[in-house]
Short mmCIF file of C-alpha atoms in Angstrom, two decimals:
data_model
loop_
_atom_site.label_atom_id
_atom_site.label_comp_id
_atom_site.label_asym_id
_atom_site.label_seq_id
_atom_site.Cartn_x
_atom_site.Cartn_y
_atom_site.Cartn_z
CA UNK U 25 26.20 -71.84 -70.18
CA UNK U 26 22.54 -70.33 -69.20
CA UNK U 27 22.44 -72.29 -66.49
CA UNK U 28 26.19 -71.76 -65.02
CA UNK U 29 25.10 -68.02 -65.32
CA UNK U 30 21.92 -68.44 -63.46
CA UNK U 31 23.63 -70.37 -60.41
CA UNK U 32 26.29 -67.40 -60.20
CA UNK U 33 23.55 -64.91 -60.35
CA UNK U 34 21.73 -66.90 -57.50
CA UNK U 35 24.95 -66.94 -55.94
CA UNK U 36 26.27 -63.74 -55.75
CA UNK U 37 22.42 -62.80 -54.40
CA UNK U 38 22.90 -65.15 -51.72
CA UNK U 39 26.14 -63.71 -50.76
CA UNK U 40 25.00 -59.78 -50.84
CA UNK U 41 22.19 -60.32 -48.80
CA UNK U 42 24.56 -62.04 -46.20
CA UNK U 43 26.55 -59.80 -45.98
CA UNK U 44 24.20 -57.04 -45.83
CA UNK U 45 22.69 -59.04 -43.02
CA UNK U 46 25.79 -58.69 -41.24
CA UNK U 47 26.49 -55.26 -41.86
CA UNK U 48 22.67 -54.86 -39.93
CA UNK U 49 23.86 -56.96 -37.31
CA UNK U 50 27.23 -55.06 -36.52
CA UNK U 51 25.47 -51.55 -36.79
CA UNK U 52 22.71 -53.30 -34.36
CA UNK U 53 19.95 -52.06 -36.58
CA UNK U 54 18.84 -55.71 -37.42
CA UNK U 55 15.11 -55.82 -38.02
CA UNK U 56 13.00 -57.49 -35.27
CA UNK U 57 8.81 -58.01 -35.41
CA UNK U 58 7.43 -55.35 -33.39
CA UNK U 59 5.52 -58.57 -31.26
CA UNK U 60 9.28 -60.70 -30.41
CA UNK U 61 10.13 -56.89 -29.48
CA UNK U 62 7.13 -56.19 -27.23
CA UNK U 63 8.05 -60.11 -25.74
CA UNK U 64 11.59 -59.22 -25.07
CA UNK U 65 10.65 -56.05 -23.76
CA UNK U 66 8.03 -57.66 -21.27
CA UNK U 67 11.19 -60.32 -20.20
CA UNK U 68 13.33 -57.14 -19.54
CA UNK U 69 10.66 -55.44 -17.62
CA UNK U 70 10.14 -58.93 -15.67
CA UNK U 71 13.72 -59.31 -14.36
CA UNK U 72 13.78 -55.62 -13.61
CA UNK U 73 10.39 -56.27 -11.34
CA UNK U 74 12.49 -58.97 -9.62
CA UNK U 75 16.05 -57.05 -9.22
CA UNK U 76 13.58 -54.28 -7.61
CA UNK U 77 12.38 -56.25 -5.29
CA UNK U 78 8.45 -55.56 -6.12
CA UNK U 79 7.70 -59.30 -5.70
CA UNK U 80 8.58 -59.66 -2.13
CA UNK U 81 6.07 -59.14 0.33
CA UNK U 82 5.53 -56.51 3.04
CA UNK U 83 4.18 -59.21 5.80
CA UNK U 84 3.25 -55.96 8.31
CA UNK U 85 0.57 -54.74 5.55
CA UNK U 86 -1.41 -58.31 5.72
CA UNK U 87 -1.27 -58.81 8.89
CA UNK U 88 -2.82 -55.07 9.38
CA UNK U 89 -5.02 -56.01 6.87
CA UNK U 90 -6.17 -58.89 8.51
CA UNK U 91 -6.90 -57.23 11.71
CA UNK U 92 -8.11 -54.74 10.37
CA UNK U 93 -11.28 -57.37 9.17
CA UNK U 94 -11.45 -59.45 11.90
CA UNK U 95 -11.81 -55.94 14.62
CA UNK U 96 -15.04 -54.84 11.92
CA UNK U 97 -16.24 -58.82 12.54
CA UNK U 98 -16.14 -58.06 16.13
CA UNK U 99 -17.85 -54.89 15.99
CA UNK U 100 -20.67 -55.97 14.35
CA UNK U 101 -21.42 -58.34 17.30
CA UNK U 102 -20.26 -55.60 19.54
CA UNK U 103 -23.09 -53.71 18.04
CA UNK U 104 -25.83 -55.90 18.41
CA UNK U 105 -24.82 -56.91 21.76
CA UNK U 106 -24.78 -53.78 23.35
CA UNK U 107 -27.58 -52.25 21.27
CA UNK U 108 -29.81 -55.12 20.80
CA UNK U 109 -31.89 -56.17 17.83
CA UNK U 110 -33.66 -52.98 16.80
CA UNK U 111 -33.53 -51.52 12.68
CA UNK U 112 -30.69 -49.25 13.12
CA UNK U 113 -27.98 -51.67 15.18
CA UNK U 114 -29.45 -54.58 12.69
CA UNK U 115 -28.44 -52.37 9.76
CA UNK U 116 -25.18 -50.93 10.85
CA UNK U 117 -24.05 -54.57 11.90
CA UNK U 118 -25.35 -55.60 8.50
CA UNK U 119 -22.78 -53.03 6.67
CA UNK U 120 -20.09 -53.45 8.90
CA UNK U 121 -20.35 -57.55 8.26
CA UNK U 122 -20.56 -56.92 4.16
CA UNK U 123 -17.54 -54.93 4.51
CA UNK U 124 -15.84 -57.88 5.97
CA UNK U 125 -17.15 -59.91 3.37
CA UNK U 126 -15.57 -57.48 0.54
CA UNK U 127 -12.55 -57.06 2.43
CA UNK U 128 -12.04 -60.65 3.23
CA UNK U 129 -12.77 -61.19 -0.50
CA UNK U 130 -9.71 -58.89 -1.64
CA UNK U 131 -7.37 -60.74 1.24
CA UNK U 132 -8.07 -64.31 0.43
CA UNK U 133 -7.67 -63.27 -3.20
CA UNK U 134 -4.02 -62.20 -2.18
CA UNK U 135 -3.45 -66.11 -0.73
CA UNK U 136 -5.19 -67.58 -3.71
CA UNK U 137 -2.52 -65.91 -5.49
CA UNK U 138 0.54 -67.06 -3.75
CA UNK U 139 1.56 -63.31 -3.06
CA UNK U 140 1.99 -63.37 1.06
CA UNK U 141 4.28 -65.86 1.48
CA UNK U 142 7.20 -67.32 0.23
CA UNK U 143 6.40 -70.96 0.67
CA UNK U 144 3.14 -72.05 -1.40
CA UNK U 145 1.87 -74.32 1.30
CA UNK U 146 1.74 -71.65 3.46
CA UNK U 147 -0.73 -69.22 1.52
CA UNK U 148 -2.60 -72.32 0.36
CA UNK U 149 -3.22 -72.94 4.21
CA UNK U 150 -4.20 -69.21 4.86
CA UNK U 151 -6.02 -69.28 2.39
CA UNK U 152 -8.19 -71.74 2.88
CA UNK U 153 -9.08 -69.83 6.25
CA UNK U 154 -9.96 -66.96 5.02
CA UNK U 155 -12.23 -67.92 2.37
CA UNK U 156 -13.33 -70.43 4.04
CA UNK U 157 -13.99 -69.53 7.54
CA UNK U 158 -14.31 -66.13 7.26
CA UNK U 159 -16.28 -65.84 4.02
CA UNK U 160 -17.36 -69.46 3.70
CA UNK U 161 -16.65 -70.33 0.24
CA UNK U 162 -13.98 -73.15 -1.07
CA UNK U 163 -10.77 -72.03 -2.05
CA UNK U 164 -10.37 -75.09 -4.28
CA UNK U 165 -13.50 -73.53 -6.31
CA UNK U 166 -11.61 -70.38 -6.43
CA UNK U 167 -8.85 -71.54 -7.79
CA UNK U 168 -10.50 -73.70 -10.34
CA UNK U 169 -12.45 -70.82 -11.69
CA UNK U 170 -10.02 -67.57 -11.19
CA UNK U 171 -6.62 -69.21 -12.97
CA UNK U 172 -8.53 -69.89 -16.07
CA UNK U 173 -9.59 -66.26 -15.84
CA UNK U 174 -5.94 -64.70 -15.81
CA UNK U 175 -4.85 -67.50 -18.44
CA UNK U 176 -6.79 -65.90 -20.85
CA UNK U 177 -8.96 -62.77 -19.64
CA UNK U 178 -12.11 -62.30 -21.48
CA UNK U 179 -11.44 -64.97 -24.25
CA UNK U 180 -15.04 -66.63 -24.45
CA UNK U 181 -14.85 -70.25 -23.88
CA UNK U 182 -11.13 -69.72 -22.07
CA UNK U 183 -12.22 -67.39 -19.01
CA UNK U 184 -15.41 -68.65 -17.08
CA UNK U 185 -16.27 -65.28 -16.02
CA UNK U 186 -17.97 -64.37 -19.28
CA UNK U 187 -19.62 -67.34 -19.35
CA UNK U 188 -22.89 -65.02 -19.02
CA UNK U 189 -22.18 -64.71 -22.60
CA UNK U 190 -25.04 -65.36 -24.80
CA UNK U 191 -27.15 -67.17 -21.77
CA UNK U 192 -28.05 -63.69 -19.74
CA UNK U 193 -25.88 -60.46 -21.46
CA UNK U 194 -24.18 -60.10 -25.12
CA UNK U 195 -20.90 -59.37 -24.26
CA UNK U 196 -18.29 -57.20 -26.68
CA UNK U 197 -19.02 -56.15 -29.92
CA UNK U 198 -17.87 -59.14 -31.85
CA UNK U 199 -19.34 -61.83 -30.11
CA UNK U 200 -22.83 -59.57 -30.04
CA UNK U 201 -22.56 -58.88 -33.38
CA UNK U 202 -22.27 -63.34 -34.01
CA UNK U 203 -25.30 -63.24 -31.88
CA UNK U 204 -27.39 -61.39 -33.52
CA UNK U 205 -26.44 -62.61 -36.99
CA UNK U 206 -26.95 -66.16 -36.01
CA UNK U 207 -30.58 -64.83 -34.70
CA UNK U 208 -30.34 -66.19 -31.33
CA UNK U 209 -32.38 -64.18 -28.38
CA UNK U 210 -32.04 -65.93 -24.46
CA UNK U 211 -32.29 -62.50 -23.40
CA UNK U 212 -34.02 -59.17 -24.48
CA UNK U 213 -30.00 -58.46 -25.14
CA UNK U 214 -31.21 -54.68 -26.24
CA UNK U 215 -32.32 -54.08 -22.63
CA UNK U 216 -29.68 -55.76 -20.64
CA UNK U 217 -28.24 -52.29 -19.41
CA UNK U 218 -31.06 -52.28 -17.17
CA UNK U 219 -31.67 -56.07 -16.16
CA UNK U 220 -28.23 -56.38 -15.10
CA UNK U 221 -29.30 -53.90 -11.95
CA UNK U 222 -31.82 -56.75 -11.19
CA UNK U 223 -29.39 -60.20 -12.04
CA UNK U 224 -26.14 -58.63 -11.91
CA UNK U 225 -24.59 -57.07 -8.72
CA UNK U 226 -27.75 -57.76 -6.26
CA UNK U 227 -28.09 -61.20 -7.30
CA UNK U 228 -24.74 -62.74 -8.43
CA UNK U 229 -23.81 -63.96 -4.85
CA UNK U 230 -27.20 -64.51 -3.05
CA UNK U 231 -28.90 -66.56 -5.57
CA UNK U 232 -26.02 -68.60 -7.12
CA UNK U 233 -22.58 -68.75 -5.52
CA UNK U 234 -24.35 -68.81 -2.37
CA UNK U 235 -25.84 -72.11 -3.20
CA UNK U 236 -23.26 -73.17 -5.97
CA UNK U 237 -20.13 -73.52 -3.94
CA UNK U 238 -22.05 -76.48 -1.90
CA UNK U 239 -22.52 -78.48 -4.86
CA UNK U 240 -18.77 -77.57 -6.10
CA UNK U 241 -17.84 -78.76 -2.66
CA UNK U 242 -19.47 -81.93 -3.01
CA UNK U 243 -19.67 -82.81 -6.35
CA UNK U 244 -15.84 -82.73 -6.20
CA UNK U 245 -15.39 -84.33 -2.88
CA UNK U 246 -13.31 -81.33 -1.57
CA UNK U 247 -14.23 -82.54 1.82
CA UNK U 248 -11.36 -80.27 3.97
CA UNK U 249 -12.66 -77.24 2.28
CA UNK U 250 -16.66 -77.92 3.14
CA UNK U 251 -15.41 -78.44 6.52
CA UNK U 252 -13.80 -74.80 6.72
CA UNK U 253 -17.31 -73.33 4.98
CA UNK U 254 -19.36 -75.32 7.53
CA UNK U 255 -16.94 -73.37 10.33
CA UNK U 256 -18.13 -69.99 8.73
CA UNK U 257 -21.82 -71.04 8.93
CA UNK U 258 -21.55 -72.28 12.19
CA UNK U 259 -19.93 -69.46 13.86
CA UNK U 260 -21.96 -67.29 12.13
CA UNK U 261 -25.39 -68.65 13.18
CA UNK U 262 -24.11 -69.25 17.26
CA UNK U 263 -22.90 -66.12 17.20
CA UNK U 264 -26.29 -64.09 16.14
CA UNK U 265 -28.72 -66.46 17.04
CA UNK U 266 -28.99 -65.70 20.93
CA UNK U 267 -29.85 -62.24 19.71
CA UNK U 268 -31.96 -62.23 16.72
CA UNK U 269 -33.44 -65.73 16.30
CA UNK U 270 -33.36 -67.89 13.65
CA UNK U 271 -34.94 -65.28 11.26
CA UNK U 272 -33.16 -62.42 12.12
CA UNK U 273 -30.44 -64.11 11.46
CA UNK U 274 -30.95 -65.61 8.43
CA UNK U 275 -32.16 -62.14 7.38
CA UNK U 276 -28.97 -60.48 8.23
CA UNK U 277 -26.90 -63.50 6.42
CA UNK U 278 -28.97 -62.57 3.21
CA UNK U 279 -28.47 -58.81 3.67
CA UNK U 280 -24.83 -59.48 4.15
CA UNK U 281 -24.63 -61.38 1.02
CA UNK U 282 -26.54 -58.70 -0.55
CA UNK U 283 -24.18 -55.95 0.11
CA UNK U 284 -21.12 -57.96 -0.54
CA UNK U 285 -22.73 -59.22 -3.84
CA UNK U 286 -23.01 -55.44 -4.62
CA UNK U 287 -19.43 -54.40 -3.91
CA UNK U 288 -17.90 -57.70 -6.03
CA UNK U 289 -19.72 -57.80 -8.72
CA UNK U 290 -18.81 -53.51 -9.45
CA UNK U 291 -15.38 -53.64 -8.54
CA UNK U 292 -14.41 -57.00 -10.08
CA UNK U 293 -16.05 -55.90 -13.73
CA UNK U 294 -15.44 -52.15 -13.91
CA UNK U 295 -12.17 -53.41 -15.28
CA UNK U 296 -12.86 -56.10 -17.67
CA UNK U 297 -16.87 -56.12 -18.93
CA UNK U 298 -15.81 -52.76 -20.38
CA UNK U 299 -12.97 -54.22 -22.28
CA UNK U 300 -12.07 -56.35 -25.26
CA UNK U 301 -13.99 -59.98 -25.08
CA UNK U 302 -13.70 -62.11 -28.09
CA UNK U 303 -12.74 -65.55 -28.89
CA UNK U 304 -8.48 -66.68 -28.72
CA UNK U 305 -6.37 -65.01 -31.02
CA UNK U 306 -3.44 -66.39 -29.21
CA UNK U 307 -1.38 -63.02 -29.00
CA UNK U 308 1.27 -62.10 -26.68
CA UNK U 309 0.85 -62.28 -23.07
CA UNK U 310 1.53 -58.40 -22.80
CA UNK U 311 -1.07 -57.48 -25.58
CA UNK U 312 -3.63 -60.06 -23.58
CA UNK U 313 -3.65 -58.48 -20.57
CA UNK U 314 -3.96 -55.13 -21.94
CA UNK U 315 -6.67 -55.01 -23.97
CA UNK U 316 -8.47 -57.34 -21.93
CA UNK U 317 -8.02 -54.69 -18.56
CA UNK U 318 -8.04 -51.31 -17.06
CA UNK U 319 -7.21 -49.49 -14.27
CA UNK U 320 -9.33 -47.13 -11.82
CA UNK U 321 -7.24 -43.90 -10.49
CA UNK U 322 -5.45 -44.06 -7.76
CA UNK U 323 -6.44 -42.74 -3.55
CA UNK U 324 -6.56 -44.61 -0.38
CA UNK U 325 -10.14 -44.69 -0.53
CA UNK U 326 -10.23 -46.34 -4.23
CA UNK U 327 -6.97 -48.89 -3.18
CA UNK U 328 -9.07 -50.26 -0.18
CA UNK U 329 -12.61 -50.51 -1.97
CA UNK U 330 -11.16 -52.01 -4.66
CA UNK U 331 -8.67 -54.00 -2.74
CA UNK U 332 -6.15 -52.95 -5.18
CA UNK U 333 -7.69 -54.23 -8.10
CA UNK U 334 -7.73 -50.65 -9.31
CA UNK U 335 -4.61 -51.93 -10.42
CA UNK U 336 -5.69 -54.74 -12.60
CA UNK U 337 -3.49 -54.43 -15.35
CA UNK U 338 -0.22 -54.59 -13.00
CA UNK U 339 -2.10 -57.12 -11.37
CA UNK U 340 -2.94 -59.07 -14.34
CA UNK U 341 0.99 -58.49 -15.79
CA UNK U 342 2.17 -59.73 -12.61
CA UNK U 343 -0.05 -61.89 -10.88
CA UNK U 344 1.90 -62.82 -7.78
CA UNK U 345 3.36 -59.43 -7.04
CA UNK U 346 1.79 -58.00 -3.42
CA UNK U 347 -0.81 -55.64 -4.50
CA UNK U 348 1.36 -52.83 -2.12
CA UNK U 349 3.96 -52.58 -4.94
CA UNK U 350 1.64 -52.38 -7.83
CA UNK U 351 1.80 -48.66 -7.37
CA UNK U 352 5.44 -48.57 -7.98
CA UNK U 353 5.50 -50.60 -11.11
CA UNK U 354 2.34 -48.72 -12.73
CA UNK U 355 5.07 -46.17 -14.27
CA UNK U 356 7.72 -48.87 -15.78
CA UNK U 357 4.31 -50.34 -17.15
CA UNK U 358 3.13 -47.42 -19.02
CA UNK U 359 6.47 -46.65 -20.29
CA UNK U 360 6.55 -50.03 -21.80
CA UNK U 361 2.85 -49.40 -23.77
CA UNK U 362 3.70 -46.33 -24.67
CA UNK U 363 6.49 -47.40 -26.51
CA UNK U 364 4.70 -50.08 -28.10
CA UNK U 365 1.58 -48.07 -28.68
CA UNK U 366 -0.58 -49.80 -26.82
CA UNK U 367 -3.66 -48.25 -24.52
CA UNK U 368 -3.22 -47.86 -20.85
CA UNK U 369 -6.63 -47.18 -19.46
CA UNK U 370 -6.80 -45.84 -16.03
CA UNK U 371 -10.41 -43.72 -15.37
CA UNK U 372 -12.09 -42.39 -11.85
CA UNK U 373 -13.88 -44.89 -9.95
CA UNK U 374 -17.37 -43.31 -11.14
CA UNK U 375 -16.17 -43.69 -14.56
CA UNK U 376 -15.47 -47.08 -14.49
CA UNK U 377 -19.16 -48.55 -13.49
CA UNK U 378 -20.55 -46.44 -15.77
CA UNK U 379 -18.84 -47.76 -18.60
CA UNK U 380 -19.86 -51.08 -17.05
CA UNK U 381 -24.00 -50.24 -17.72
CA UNK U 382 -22.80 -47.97 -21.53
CA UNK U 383 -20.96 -51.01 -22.80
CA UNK U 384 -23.48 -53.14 -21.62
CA UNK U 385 -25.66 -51.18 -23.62
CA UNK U 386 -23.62 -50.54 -26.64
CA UNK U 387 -23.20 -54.33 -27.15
CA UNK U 388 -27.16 -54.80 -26.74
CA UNK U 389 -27.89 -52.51 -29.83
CA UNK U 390 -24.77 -54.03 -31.26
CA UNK U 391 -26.76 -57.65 -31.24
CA UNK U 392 -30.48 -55.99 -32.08
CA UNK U 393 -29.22 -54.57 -35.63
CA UNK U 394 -27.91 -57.36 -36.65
CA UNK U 395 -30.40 -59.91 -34.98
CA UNK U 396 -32.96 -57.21 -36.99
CA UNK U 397 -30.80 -56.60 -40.09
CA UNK U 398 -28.38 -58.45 -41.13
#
């Protein structure tokens, strides 16, 4: 008898939270997590990105773009040709070729991620010639290193460029705090706000990519792109030669490489160093990109230094959109966190390397308490 009442009790439970179920269905009020939401949500804004047309390219702006880089090439030789050798035509050759560099950077970036043209081949093809012969770099070595990056943006062992973490800075407070606590020390961590003037933008591209991207070249037998580097150094060096010698011209090379080193390394970390690094936690792809990104405000001036990357977290959401439309889906974005609560960062250009050399800095007394401490 106990037990026939017990199965009707379990019963009639069953059946009123059924129907109560489908009551919440019909009135549409049937609860969802807040993280399927924020996916769904991302899906919708997704398909309204493509019904917009924001991932279709504007062909005029890259091919602009691209003249626009190869007329500063030709002035720089202009320069020197007409002006000859002395300091000041040396120098102003010097900045004009760095801004290629930079420049040529943020275009081949825009190949590398299949955002010019419709048919893959096609920007894998420009692409190699613009990293390659105009910059002289691999774009195979790109790839490798930058898809890993948007996969999983400042996740420590997922995206290789915080691999500086623990070997030259202590990056985010987590990971510095693990540092410390495990008493490890490759670096005087507490004073890496100030070394990373010395290692960090003057010497990132001089002193290793410079000389890395040869042994990626090799090491991996990527044979067709080493022959489009080689095209770079040899055009370079005829070019310059006649006019400067062999070392004034492998003192301009070095000063280009300077400058450009300069202008990467700032613009590519004003958006992420300052951010959220950790390990996995496997979240969302939305939350991901956020906290792991922020944006720098908006002007012509700041969209062509930055080669749009003051847009990284459109950039980041949407990786193959052209970076001329990330200006018009910036607003559906923020609509989207601030419904979900999330932070949209977007600070002044100033703003953003400083928080470069304070986070830097926060992180370093982060690791000394507890290396000290705890």
């Amino acid at each position: 008898m106990n037990g026939t009442r017990v199965d009707f009790i379990k019963f009639s439970g069953a059946f009123c939270l059924l129907k109560s179920l489908k009551a919440s269905i019909q009135r549409g009020c049937f609860w969802v997590s807040p993280q399927k939401k924020l996916v769904e949500d991302f899906r919708e804004l997704r398909a309204t990105v493509e019904r917009m047309g924001l991932l279709q390219p504007n062909h005029i702006f890259f091919i602009l773009y691209l003249c626009h880089i190869l007329m500063l090439d030709v002035a720089a030789w202009l320069i020197i040709w007409y002006f000859g050798a002395s300091l000041v035509p040396f120098l102003f050759s010097a900045v004009l070729l760095g801004t290629v560099q930079a420049q040529a950077g943020w275009l081949q970036h825009d190949f590398g991620h299949l955002s010019v043209f419709s048919k893959s081949r096609w920007n894998h093809w420009v692409h190699k010639f613009v990293i390659g012969h105009l910059k002289g770099a691999p774009a195979s070595w790109w790839n490798h290193l930058h898809f890993q990056h948007h996969a999983k943006p400042n996740c420590f062992r997922k995206d290789p460029d915080v691999n500086m973490h623990p070997l030259f800075f202590a990056l985010g407070k987590t990971l510095s705090v693990e540092l410390g606590v495990q008493k490890k020390k490759f670096m005087p961590y507490n004073h890496q706000h100030k070394y990373f003037f010395i290692i960090g933008p003057p010497a990132l591209v001089p002193l290793y990519f410079q000389w890395y991207i040869f042994y990626f070249a090799v090491q991996r037998k990527q044979w067709v792109d080493l022959a489009w580097m080689l095209s770079f150094y040899i055009r370079f060096y005829l070019t310059y030669l006649p006019f400067l010698g062999v070392k004034g011209t492998l003192g301009l090379h070095l000063l280009v490489r300077f400058i450009e080193s300069n202008w990467f390394v700032w613009v590519t970390q004003m958006n992420h160093i300052p951010m959220h690094i950790d390990y996995d936690k496997n979240v969302d792809w939305f939350s991901t990109q956020l906290q792991a990104t922020c944006n720098v405000h908006q002007s012509f001036f700041n969209d062509w230094f930055s080669g749009h990357l003051n847009f990284q977290i459109e950039h980041h959401l949407f990786p193959t959109m052209p970076r001329h439309n990330y200006w018009k889906v910036a607003p559906l974005v923020k609509s989207l966190c601030a419904k979900h609560g999330i932070e949209y960062q977007c600070k002044p250009l100033l703003t953003a390397f400083a928080d470069i050399v304070h986070s830097l800095k926060d992180s370093g007394e982060l690791w000394l308490d507890a290396y000290l401490h705890k």
